[in-house]
Coordinates of C-alpha atoms in Angstrom, one line a residue:
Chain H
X217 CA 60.6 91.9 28.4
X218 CA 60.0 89.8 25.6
X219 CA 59.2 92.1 22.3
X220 CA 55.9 90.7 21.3
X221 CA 54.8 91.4 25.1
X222 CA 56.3 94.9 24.9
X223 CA 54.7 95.8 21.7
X224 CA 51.6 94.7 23.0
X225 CA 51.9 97.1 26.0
X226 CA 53.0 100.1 24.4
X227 CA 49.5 99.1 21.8
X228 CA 47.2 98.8 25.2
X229 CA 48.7 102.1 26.8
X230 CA 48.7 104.8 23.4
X231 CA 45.1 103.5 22.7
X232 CA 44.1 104.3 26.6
X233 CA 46.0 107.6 26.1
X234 CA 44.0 108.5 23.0
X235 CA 40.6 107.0 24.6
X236 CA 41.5 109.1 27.2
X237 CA 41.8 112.1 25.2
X238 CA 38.2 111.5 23.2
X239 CA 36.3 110.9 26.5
X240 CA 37.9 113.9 28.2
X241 CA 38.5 116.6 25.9
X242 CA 36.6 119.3 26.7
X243 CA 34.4 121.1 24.3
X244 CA 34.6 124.5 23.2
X245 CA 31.1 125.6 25.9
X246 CA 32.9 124.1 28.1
X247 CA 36.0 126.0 27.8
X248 CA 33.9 129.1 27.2
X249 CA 32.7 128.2 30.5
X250 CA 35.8 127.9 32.7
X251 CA 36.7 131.1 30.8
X252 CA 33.9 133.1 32.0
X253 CA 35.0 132.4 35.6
X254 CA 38.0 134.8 35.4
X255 CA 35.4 137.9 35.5
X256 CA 34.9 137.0 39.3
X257 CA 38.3 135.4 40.2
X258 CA 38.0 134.8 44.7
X259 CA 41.8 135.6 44.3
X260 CA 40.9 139.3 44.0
X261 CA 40.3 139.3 47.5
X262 CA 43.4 138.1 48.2
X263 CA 45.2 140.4 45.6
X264 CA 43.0 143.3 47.9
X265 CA 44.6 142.3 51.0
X266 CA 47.6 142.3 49.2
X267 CA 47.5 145.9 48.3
X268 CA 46.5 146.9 51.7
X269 CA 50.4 145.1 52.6
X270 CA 52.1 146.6 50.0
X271 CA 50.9 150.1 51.6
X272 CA 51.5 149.2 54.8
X273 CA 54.5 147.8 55.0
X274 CA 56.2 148.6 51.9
X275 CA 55.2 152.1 50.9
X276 CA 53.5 150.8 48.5
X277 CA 54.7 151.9 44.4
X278 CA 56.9 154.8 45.5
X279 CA 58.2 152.5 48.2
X280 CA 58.4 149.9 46.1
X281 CA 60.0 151.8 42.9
X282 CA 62.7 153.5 45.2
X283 CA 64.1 150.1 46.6
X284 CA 64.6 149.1 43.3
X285 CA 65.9 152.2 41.8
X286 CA 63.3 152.9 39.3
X287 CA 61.1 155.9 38.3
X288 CA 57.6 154.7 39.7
X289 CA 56.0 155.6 36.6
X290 CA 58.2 152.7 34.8
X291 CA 57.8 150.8 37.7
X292 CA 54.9 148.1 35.4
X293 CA 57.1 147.9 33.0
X294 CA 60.3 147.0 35.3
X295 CA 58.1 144.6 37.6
X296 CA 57.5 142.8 34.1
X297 CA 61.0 141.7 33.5
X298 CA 61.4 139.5 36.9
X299 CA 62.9 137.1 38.0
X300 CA 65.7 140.1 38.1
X301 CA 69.2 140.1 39.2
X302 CA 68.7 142.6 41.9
X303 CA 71.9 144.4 43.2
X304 CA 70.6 145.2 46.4
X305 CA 70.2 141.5 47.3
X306 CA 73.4 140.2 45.1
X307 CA 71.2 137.6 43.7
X308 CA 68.4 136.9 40.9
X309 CA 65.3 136.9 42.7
X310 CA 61.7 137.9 42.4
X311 CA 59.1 140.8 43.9
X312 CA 58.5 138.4 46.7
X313 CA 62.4 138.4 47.8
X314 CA 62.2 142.0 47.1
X315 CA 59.3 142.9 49.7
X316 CA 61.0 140.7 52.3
X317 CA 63.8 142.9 52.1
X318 CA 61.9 146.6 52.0
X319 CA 59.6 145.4 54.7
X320 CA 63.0 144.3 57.1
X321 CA 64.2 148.1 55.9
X322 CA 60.9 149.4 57.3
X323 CA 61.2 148.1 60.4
X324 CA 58.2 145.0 59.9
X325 CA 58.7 141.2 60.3
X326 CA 59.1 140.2 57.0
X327 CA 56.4 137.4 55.6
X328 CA 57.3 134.5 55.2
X329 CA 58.0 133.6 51.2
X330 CA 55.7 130.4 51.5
X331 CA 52.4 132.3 52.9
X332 CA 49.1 133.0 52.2
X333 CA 49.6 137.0 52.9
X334 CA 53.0 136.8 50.4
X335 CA 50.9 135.0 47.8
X336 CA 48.4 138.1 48.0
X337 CA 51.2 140.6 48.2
X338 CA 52.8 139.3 45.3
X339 CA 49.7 138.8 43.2
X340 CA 49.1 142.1 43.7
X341 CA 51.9 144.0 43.1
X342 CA 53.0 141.6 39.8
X343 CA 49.1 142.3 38.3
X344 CA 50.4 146.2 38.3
X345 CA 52.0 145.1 35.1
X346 CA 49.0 143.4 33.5
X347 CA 48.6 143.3 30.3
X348 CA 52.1 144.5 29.8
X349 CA 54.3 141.7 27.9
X350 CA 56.5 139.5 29.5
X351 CA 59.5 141.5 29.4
X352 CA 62.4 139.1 31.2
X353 CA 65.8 139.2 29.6
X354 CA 68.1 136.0 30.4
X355 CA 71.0 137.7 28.8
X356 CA 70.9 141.0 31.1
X357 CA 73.9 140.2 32.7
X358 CA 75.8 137.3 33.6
X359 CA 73.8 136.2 36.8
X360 CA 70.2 135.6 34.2
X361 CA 72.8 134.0 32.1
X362 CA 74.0 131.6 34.8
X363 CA 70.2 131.6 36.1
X364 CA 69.0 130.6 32.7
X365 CA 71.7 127.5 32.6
X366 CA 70.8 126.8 35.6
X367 CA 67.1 126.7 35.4
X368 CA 67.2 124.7 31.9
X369 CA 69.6 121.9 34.0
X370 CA 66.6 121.7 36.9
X371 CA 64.0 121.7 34.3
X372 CA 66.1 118.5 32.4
X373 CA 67.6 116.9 35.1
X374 CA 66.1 113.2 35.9
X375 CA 65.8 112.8 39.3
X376 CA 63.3 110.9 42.0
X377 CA 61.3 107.6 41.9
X378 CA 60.2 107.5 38.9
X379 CA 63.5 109.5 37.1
X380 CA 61.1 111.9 35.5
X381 CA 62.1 115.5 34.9
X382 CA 60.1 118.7 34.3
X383 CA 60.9 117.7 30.7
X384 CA 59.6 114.3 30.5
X385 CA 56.0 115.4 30.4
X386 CA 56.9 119.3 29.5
X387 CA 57.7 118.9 26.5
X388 CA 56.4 118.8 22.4
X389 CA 56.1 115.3 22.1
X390 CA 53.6 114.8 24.5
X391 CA 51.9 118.1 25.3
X392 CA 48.3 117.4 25.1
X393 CA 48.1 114.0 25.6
X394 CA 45.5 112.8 28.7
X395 CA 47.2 111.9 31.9
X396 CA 46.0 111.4 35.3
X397 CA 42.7 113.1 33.4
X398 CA 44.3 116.4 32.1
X399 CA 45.8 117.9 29.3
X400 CA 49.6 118.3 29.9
X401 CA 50.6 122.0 29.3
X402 CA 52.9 123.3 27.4
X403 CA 54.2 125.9 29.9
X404 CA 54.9 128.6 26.9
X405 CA 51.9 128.4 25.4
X406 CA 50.3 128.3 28.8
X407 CA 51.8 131.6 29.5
X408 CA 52.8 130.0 33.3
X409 CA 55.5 133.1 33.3
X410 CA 51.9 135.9 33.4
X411 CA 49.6 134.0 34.7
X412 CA 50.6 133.0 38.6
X413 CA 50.0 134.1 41.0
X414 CA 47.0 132.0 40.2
X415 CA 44.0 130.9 42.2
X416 CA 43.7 127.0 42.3
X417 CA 40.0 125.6 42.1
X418 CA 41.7 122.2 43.6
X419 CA 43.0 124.2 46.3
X420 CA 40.5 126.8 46.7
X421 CA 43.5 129.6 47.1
X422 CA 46.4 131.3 45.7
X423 CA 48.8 129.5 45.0
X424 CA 52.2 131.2 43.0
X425 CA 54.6 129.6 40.4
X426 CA 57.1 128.4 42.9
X427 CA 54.7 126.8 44.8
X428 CA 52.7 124.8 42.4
X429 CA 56.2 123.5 40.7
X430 CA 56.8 122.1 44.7
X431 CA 53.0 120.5 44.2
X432 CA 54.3 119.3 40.9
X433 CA 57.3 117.9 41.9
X434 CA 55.8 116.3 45.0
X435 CA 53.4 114.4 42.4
X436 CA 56.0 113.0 40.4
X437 CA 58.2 112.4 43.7
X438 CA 60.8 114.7 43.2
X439 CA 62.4 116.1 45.6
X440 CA 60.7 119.0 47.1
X441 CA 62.8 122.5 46.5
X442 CA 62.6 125.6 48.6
X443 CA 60.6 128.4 47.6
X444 CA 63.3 131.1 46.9
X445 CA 66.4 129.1 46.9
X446 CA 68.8 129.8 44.0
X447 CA 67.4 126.4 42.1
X448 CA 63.9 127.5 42.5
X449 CA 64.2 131.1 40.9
X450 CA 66.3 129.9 38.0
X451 CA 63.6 127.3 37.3
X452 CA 61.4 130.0 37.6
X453 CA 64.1 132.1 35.1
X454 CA 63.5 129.7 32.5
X455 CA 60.2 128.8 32.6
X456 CA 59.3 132.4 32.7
X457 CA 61.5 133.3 29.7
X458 CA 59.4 130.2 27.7
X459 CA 56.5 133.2 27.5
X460 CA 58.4 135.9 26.6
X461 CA 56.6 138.4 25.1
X462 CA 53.1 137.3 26.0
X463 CA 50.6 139.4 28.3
X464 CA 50.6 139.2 31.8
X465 CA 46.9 138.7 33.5
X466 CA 47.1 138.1 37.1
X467 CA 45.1 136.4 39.2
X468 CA 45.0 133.9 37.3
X469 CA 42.8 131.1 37.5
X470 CA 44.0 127.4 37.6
X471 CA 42.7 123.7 38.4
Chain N
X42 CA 36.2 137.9 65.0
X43 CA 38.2 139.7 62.8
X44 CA 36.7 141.4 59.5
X45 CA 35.7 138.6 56.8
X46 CA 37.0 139.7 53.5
X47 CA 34.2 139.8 50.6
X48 CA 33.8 141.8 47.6
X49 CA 30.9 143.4 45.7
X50 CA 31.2 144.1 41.9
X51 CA 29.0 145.6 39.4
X52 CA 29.4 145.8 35.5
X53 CA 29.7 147.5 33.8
X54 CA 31.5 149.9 35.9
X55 CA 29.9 153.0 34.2
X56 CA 25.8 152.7 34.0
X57 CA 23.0 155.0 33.4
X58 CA 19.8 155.5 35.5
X59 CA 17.4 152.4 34.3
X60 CA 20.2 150.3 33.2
X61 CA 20.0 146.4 34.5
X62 CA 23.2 145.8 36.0
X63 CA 25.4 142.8 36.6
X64 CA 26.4 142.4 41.0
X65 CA 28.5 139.8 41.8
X66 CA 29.1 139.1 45.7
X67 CA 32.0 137.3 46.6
X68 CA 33.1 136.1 50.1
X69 CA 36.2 134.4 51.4
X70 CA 35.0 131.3 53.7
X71 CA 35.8 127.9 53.8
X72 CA 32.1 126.2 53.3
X73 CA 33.1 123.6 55.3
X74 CA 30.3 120.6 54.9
X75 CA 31.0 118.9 57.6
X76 CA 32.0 115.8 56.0
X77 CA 35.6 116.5 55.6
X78 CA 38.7 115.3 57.6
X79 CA 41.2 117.4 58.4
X80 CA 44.8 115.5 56.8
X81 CA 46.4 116.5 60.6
X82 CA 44.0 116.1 62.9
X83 CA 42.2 113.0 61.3
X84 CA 38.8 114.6 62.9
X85 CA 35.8 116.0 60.8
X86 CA 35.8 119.9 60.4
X87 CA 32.5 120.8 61.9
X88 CA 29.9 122.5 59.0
X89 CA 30.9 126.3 59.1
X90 CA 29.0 127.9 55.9
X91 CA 27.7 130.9 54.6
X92 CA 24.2 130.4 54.7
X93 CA 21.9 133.4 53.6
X94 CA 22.1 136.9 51.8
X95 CA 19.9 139.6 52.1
X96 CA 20.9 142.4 49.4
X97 CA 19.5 145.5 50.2
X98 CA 19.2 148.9 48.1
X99 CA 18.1 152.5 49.2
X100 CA 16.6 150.5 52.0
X101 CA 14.7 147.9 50.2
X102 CA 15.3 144.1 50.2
X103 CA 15.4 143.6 46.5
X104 CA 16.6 140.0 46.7
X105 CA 17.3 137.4 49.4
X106 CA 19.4 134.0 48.6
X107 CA 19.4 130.6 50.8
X108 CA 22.9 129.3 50.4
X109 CA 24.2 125.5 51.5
X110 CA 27.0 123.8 51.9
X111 CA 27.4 122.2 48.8
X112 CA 28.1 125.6 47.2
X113 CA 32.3 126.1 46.4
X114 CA 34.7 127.4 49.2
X115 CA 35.5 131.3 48.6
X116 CA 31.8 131.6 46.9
X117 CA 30.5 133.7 44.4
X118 CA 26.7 134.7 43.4
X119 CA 25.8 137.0 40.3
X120 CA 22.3 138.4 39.6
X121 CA 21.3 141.2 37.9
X122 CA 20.5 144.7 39.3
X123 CA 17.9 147.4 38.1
X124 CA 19.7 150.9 38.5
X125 CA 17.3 152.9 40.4
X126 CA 18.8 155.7 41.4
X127 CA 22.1 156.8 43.7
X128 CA 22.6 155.5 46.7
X129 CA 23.8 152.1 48.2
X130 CA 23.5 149.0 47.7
X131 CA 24.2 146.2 51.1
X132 CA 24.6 142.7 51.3
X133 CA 24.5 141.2 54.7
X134 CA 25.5 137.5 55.3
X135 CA 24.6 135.3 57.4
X136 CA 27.0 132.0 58.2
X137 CA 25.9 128.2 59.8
X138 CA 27.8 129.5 63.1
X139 CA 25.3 132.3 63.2
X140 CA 27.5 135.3 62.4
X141 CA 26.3 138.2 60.6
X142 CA 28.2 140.5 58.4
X143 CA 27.9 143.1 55.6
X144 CA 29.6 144.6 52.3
X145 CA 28.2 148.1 51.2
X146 CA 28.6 149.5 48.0
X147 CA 28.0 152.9 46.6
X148 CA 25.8 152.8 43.5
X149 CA 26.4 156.4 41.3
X150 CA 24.9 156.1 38.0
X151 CA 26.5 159.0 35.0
X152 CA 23.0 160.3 33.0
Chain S
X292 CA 64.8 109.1 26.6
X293 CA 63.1 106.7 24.1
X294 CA 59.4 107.3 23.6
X295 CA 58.3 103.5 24.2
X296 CA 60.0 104.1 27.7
X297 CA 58.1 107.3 28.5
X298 CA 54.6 105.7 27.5
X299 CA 55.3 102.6 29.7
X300 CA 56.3 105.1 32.9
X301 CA 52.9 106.7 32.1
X302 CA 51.0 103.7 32.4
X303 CA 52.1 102.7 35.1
X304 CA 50.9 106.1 36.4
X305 CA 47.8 106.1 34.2
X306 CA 46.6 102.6 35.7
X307 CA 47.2 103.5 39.1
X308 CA 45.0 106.6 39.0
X309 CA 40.9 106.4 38.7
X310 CA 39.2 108.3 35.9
X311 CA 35.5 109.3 35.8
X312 CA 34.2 108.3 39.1
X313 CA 30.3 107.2 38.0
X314 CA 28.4 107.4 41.2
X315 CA 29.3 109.2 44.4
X316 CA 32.6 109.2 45.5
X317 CA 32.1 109.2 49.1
X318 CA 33.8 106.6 51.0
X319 CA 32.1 104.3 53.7
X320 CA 33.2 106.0 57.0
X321 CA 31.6 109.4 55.4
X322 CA 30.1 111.1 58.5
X323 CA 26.1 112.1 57.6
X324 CA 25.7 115.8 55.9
X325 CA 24.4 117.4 58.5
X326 CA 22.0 118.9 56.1
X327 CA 21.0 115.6 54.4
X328 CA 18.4 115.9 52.2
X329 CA 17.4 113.6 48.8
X330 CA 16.9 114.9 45.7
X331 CA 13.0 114.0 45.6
X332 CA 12.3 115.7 49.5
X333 CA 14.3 118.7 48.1
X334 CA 12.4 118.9 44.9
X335 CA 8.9 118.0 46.2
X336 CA 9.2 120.7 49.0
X337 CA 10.4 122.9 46.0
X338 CA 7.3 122.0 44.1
X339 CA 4.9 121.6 47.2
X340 CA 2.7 118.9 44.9
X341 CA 2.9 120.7 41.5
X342 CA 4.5 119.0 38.4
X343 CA 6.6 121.0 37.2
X344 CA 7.3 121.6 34.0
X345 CA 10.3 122.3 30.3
X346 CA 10.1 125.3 29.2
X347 CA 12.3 127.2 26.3
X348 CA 12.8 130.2 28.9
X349 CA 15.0 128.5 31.3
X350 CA 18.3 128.0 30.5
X351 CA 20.7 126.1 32.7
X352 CA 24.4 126.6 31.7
X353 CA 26.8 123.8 33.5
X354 CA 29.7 122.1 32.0
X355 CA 29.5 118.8 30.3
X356 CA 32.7 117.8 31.8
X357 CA 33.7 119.4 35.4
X358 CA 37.5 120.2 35.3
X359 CA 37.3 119.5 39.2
X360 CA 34.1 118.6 41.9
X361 CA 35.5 121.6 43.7
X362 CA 34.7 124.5 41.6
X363 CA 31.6 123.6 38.9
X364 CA 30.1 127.0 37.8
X365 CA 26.6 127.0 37.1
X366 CA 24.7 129.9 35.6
X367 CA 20.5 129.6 35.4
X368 CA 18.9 132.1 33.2
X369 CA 14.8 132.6 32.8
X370 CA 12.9 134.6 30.3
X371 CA 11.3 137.1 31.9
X372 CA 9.5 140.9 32.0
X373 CA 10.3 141.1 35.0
X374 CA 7.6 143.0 36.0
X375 CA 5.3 143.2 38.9
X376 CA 2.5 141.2 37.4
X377 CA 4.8 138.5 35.5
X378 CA 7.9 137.9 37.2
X379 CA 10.4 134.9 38.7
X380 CA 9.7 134.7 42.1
X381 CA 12.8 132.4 43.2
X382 CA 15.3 129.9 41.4
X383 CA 16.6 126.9 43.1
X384 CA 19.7 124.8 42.0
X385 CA 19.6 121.2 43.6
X386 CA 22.4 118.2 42.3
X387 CA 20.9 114.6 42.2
X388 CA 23.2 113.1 44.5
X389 CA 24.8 115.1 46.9
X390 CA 24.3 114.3 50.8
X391 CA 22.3 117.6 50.6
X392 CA 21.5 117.9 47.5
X393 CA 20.0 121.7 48.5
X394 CA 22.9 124.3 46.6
X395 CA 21.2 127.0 47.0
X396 CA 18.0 129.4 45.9
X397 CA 17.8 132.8 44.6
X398 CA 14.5 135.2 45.5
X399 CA 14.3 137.8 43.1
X400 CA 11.9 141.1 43.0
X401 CA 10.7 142.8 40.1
X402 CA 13.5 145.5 41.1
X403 CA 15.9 142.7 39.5
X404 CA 15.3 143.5 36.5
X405 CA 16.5 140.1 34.9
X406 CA 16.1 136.6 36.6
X407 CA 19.4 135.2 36.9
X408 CA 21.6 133.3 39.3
X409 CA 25.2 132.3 38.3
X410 CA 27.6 130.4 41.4
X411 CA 30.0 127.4 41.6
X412 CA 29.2 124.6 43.5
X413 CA 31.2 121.4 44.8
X414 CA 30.2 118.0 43.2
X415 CA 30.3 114.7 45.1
X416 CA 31.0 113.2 41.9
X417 CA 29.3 112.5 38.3
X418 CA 25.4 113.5 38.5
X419 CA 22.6 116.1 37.4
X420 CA 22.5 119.5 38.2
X421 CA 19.0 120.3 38.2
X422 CA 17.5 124.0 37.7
X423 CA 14.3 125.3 39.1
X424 CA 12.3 128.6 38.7
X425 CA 9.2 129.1 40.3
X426 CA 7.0 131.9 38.6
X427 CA 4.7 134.8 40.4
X428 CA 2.0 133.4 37.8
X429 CA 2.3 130.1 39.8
X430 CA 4.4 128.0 36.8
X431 CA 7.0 125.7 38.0
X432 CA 10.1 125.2 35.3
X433 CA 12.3 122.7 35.9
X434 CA 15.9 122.1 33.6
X435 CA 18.5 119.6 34.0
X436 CA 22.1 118.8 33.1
X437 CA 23.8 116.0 33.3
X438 CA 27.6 117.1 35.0
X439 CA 30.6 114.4 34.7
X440 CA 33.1 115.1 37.4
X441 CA 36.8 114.3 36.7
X442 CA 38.6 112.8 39.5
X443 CA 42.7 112.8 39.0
X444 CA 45.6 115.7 37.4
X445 CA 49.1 115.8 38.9
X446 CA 48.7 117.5 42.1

């Protein structure tokens, strides 16, 4: 493309980006407004059902707490650090993977990882450490090491129809600039790693972290990946470990 | 049909005799408008709404709401509540298909 | 990546996507609301031939800009005793264009204690919430907000 036409684009496209921004930035009542909404989040029914589960089927805390080898009294502060390189299932996984397992060992059909009763489940028993800060250590042990590489190579890897990564709009450059209408997140300051399970006004339910990457993938046509697969939780790993240290508050809730 | 979830909340949590209090009802269900395709079955999802609440307390109607499908799936309504008393307070719904349910909630007020 | 290369793959996205939509968003083949009403019969049978009127003590809270049509809180507050001579006998919220623009209608008692009524609603698109309170006194208020519904994000 011919440089005066290519200088001319890039013009046409930052001013409609900063347009953008002025016509849609949204003002502090406004904010103050969506804010307000957490005091009545729907996903607390969901996070009730959940509990009811988590008794049911997993012995709820003491069940929960013995599986994983803890006292249940520490039990917040453990459920805090995942994704966690679990011993009992050889592998880094998170709560989710971990009820699958106790409720197999209880004799119950496990849920499946992608379902509306999991999603409660997992809400629930991850907001037992609210308010508690973010507590995951990538250097634990060598699998969160390998996790953490891992998850940084699916976060930077250019792949799809477009040969975007999670990167190419994830990132300081361009967090907060307009596109497609919102502000794009930077998923530290977001606090993405204590904030999902999250319910999604677009979607009218809860949806976790694993499955709104999959939405966001199939938007900038990526490649779907499982939920639970050993790509997924390190992505999880290290997008998770970019809010280190910052409260959890689950339900969240989300566009 | 099995049991529809919903939710009634007060706050503050702790309240005095007298005090006005904040409820908030909230119900899981789809408020379907009737307009909407279903991405699978390319037909229209017939209207299925919640569609009146009748809050009672100590056995009085206190407040009645009309609700229509324009309001948000998984909906929630907030008023405000003069403390009158223990006892409990019941909302009953009413949805589009014609099916009736209720949420109690026991209302204990310290001093 | 260079930065002039990112910006161009962004406006290729950015041009392909709508913005604001300004008027109703429903498409052609849109099946009737089978609750249709317009703004005016809502409003008139509302009013039943009264004009009603601005007042200082009701206060309608909606955003300026909706995040999403799905979810717009709304939260109508009216000055009030509260009392049984001098209270708010119902407040309705109506939007300008929805199919039905009916939301819905709040009938308080005394026993209230405060006249409130806070819920979400789904907008069609950009238009006016409007906010009514009818008064035991037989005062009609009347408050409105114009709501501008964003259409787009990345999934």
């Amino acid at each position: 493309m011919k440089a005066g036409i290519k200088i001319a684009l890039l013009f046409s496209l930052t001013s409609s980006l900063l347009l953008a921004s002025e016509q849609f930035a949204m003002s502090d009542a406004d904010r103050a407004m969506y804010a307000e909404m957490l005091e009545n989040n729907p996903a607390e029914m969901d996070l009730e059902a959940g509990s009811e589960y988590f008794d049911e089927y997993c012995n709820g805390e003491a069940g929960l707490a013995n599986f994983l080898g803890v006292k249940e009294e520490k039990l917040p502060e453990y459920i805090s650090g995942f994704p966690r390189y679990v011993e009992k299932l050889k592998m880094v996984a998170g709560l989710d993977q971990v009820m699958q397992a106790l409720m197999s060992e209880n004799g119950h059909k496990p849920f499946k990882l992608k379902s509306g009763d999991m999603f409660g489940m997992l809400g629930y028993v991850k907001s037992l450490a609210n308010d508690l800060p973010i507590s995951i250590n990538v250097d634990a042990n060598k699998h969160m090491k390998e996790a953490y590489v891992l998850g940084k190579e699916v976060f930077e890897t250019k792949r799809g129809g477009r040969g975007l990564s999670c990167l190419s709009c994830h990132n300081d450059a361009v967090k907060g600039a307009i596109l497609r209408t919102q502000p794009l997140p930077d998923l530290g300051e977001n606090v993405a790693g204590g904030t999902w399970p999250a319910y999604r006004m677009t979607k009218s339910s809860l949806r976790t972290l694993q499955r709104r990457f999959q939405g966001c993938m199939n938007n900038a046509l990526l490649a779907v990946i499982p939920i639970g697969s050993k790509e997924m939780n390190a992505l999880e790993v290290y997008v998770t470990n970019m809010s280190k240290g910052k409260e959890i508050a689950i339900p969240g809730l989300k566009r | 049909m099995g049991k529809v979830k919903s939710l009634i909340k007060i706050k503050p949590k702790k309240f005095k005799n007298g005090e006005i209090v904040k409820v908030s009802f909230m119900v899981m269900h789809p408020m379907e408008t009737g307009m909407r395709k279903d991405k699978k079955t390319k037909k229209i999802v017939p209207a299925d709404y919640v569609k009146s609440l009748k809050f009672d307390y100590n056995g009085k109607t206190i407040t009645t709401m009309n609700v229509w499908e324009s309001v948000s799936t998984n909906p929630v309504f907030t008023t405000y509540m003069k403390v009158d008393g223990k006892g409990k307070l019941t909302v009953t719904f009413t949805d589009s298909k014609g099916n009736v349910n209720e949420k109690s909630k026991k209302i204990k007020p310290k001093g | 990546m260079q930065r002039r290369e990112f910006f161009k793959k962004l406006g290729v996205v950015a041009a392909a996507s709508s913005i604001v939509v300004p008027t109703m968003g429903f498409a052609e083949d849109k099946p009737k609301s089978p609750n249709e009403m317009s703004y005016k019969t809502a409003l008139d049978a509302i009013t039943d031939g009264k004009t009603p009127i601005k007042s200082d003590k009701l206060k309608l809270k909606a955003p300026e800009i909706a995040e999403n049509g799905a979810v717009v809180p709304v939260t109508i507050t009216v000055d009030s005793p509260m009392t049984d001579s001098d209270y708010v006998k119902s407040i309705h919220i109506l939007s300008t264009k929805n199919a039905n623009s009916r939301c819905a209608d709040i009938h308080l008692t005394p026993a209230n204690g405060k006249a409130m009524l806070a819920t979400r609603i789904k907008l069609g698109g950009t238009q006016d919430v409007v906010a009514v309170a009818k008064l035991s006194n037989g005062e009609i208020y009347i408050a409105s907000q114009s709501v501008k519904v964003t259409i787009g994000g990345c999934g």
